[in-house]
PDB file of C-alpha atoms in Angstrom:
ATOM      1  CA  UNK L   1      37.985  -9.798  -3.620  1.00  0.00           C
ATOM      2  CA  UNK L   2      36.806  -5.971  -4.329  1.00  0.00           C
ATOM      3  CA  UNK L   3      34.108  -5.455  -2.348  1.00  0.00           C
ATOM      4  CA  UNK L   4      32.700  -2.925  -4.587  1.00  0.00           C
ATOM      5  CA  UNK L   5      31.399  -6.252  -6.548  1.00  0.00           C
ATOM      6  CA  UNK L   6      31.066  -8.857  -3.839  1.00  0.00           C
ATOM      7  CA  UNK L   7      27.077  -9.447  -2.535  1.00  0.00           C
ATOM      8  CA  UNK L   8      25.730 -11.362   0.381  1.00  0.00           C
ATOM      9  CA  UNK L   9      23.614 -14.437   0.319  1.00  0.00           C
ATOM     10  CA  UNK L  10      21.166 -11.899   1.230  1.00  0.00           C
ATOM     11  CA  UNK L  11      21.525  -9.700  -1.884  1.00  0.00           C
ATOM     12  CA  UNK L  12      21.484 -13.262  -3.932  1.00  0.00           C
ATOM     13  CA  UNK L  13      17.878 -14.000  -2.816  1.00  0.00           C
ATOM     14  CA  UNK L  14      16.122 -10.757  -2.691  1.00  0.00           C
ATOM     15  CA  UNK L  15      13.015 -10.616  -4.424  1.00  0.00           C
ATOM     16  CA  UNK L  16      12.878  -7.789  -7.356  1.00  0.00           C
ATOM     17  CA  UNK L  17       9.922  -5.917  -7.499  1.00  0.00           C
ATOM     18  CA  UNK L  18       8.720  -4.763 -10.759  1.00  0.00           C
ATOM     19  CA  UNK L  19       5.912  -2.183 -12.560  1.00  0.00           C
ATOM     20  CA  UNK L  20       3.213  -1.620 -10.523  1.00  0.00           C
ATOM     21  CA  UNK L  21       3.893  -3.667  -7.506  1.00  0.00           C
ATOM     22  CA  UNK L  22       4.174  -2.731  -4.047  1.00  0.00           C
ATOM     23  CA  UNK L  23       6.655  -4.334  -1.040  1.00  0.00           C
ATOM     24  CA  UNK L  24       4.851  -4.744   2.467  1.00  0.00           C
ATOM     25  CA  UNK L  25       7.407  -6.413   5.097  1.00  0.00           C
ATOM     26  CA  UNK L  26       8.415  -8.429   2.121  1.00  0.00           C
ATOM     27  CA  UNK L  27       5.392  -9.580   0.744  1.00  0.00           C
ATOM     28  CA  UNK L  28       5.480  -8.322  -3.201  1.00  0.00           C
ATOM     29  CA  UNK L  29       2.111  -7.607  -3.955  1.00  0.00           C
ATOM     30  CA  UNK L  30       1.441  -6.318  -7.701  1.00  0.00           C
ATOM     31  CA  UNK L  31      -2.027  -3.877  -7.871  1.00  0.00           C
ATOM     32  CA  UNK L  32      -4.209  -3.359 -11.410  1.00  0.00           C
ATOM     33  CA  UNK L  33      -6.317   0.209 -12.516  1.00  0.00           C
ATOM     34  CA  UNK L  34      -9.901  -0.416 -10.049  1.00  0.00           C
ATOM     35  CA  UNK L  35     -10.723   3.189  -9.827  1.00  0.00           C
ATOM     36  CA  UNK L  36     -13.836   3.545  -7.486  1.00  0.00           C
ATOM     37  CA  UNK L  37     -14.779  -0.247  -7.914  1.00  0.00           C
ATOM     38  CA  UNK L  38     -17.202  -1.302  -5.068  1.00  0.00           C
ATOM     39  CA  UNK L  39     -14.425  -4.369  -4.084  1.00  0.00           C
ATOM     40  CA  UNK L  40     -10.801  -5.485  -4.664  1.00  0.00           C
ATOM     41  CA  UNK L  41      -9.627  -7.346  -7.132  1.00  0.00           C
ATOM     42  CA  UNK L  42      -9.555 -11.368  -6.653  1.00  0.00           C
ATOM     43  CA  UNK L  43      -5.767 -11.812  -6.334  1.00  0.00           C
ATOM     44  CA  UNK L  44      -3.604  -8.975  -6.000  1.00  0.00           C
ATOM     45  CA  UNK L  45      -4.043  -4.886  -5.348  1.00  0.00           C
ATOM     46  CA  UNK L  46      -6.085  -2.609  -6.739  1.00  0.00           C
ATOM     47  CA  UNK L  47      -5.509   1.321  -7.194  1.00  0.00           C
ATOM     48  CA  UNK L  48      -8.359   2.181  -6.203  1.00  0.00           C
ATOM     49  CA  UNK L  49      -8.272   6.187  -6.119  1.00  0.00           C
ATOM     50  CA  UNK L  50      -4.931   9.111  -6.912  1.00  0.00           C
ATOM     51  CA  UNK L  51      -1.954   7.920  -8.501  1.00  0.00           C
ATOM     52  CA  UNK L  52       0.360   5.559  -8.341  1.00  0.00           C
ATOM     53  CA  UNK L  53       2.972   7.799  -8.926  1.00  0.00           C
ATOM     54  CA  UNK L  54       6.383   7.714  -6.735  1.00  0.00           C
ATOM     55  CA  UNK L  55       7.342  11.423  -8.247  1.00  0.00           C
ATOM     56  CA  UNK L  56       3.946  13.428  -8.512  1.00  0.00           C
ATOM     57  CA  UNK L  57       3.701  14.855  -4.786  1.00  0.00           C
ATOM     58  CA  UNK L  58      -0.109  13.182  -4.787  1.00  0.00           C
ATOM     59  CA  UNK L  59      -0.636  10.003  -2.982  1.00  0.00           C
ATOM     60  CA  UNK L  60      -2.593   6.794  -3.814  1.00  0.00           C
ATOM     61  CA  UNK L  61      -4.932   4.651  -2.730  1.00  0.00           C
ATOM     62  CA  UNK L  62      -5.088   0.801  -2.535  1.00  0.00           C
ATOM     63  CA  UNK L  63      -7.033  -2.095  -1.268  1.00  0.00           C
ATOM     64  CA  UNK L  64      -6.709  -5.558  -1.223  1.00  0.00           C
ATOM     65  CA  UNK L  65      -8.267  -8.760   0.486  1.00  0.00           C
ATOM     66  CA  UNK L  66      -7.848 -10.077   3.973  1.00  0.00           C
ATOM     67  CA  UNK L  67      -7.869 -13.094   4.178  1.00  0.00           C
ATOM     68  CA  UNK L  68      -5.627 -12.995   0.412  1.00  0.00           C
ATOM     69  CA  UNK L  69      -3.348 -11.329  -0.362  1.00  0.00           C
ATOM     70  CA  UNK L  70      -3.324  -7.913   1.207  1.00  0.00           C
ATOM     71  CA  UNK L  71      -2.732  -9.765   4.914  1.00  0.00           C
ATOM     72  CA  UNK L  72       0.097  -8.507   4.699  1.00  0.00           C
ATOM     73  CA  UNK L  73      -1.515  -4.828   5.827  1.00  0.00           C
ATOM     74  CA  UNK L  74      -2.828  -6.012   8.913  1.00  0.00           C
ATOM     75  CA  UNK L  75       0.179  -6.481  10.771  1.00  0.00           C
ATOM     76  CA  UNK L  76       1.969  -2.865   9.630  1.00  0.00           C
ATOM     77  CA  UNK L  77       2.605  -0.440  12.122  1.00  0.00           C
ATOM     78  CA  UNK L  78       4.479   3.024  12.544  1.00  0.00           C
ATOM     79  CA  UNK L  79       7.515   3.513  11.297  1.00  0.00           C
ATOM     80  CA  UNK L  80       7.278   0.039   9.051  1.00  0.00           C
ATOM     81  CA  UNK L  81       8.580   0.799   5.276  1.00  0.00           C
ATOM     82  CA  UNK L  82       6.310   0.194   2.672  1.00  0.00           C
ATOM     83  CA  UNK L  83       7.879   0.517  -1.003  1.00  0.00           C
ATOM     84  CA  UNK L  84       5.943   1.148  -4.401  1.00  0.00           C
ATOM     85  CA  UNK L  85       7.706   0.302  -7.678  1.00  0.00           C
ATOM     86  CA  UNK L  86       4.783   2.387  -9.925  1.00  0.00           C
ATOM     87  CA  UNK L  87       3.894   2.248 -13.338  1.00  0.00           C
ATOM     88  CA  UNK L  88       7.084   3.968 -14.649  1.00  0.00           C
ATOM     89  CA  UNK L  89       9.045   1.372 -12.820  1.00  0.00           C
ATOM     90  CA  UNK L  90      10.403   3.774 -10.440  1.00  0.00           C
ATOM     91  CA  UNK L  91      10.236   3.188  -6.703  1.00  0.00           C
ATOM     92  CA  UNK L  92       9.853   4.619  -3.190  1.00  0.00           C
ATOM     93  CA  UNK L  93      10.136   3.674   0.187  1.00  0.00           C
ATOM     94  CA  UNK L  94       7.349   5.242   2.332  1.00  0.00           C
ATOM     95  CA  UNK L  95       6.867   5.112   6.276  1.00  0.00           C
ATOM     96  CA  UNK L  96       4.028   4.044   7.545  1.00  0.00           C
ATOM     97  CA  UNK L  97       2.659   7.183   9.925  1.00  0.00           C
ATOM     98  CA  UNK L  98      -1.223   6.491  10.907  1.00  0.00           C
ATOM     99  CA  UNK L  99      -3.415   3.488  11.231  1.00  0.00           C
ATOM    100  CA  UNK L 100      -7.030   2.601  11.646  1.00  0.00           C
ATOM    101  CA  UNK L 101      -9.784   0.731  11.633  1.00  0.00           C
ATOM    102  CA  UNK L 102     -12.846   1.551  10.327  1.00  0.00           C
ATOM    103  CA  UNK L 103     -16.596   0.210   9.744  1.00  0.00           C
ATOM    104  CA  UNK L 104     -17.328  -0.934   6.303  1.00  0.00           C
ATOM    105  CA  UNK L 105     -20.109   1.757   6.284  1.00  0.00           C
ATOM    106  CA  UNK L 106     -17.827   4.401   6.331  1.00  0.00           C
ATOM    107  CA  UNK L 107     -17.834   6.909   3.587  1.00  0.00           C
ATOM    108  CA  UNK L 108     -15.039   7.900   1.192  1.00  0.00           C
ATOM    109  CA  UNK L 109     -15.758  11.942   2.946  1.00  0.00           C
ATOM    110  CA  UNK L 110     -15.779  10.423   6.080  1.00  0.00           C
ATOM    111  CA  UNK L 111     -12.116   9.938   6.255  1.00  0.00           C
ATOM    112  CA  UNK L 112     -10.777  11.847   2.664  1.00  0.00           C
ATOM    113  CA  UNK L 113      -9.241  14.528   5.134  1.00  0.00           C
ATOM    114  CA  UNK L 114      -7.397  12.360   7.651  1.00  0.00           C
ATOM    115  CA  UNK L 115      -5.811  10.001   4.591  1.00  0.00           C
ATOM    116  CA  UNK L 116      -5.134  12.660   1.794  1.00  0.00           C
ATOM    117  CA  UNK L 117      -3.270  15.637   3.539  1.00  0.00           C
ATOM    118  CA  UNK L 118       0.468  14.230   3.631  1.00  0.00           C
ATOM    119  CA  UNK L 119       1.678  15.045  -0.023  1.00  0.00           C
ATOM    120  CA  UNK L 120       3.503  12.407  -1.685  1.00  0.00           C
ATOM    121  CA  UNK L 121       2.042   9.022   0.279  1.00  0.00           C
ATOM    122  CA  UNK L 122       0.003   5.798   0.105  1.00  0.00           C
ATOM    123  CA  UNK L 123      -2.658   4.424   1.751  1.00  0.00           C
ATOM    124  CA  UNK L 124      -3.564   0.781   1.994  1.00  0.00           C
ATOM    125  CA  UNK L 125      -7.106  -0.789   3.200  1.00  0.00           C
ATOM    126  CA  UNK L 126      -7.641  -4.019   3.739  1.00  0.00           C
ATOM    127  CA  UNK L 127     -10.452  -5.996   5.416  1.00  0.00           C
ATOM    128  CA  UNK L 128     -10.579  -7.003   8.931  1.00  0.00           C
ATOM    129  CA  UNK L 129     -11.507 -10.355   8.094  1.00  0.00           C
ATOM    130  CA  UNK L 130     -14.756  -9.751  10.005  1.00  0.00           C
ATOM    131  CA  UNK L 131     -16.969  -8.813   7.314  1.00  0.00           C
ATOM    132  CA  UNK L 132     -17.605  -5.632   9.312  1.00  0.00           C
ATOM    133  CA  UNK L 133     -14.615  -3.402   9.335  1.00  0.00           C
ATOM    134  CA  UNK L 134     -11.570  -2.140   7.334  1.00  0.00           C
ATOM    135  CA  UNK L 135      -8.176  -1.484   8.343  1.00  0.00           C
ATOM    136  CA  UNK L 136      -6.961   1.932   6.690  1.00  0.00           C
ATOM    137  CA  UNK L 137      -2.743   2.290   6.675  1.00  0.00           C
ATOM    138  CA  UNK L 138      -1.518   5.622   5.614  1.00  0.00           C
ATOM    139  CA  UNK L 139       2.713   5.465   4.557  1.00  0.00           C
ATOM    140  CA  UNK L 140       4.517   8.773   4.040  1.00  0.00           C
TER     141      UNK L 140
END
């Protein structure tokens, strides 16, 4: 058998992400344009500020519900991989750096600086499923 050919059960089953989706411990989550909206969309991600972008050097920022289907976020930690396959298709694995939780009366200013200085990165936000705090994950 070459081997250059052969795959494992493992490579039969993977998921394939597509445009505009994004890979968090496995969970394929696809995200829509919400630019600024005041909440997440009802079933997926939102892109809610930057770009989506894998190749621009900017970063990106997107929220989703907990409980739904951004979950997922609450259990990252440091050093967990978070891909993005943007809306060219093209994707990249990010490392998940810093994470916090905030009050939902934070401000965008309040935190801009601490989220936005790593260059080419993500951040996720997701609800703490208390109805009084958000959890902010930042992936470079």
């Amino acid at each position: 058998r070459d081997s250059s050919t052969s795959r494992g059960l493992g490579d039969v089953y993977k998921r394939q992400m597509v445009a505009d989706s994004i890979d968090v411990n496995g969970d394929i989550v696809t995200y829509v344009p919400s630019y600024e909206s005041a909440s997440a969309p009802a079933s997926g991600a939102g892109l809610w500020m930057g770009s989506d972008s894998t190749t621009d050097g900017s970063w990106g920022y997107f929220i989703g519900h907990n409980p739904g289907d951004f979950t997922c976020v609450m259990t990252l930690k440091n050093g967990d991989p978070v891909t993005v396959c943007d809306s060219d298709g093209n994707t990249r694995t990010y490392s998940v750096v810093d994470e916090f939780i905030v009050p939902d009366s934070t401000y965008w200013e309040d935190i801009q600086s601490r989220v936005t200085d790593y260059g080419e990165s993500i951040i996720l936000q997701t609800c703490c499923g208390d109805n009084a705090h958000y959890r902010v994950v930042i992936a470079v």
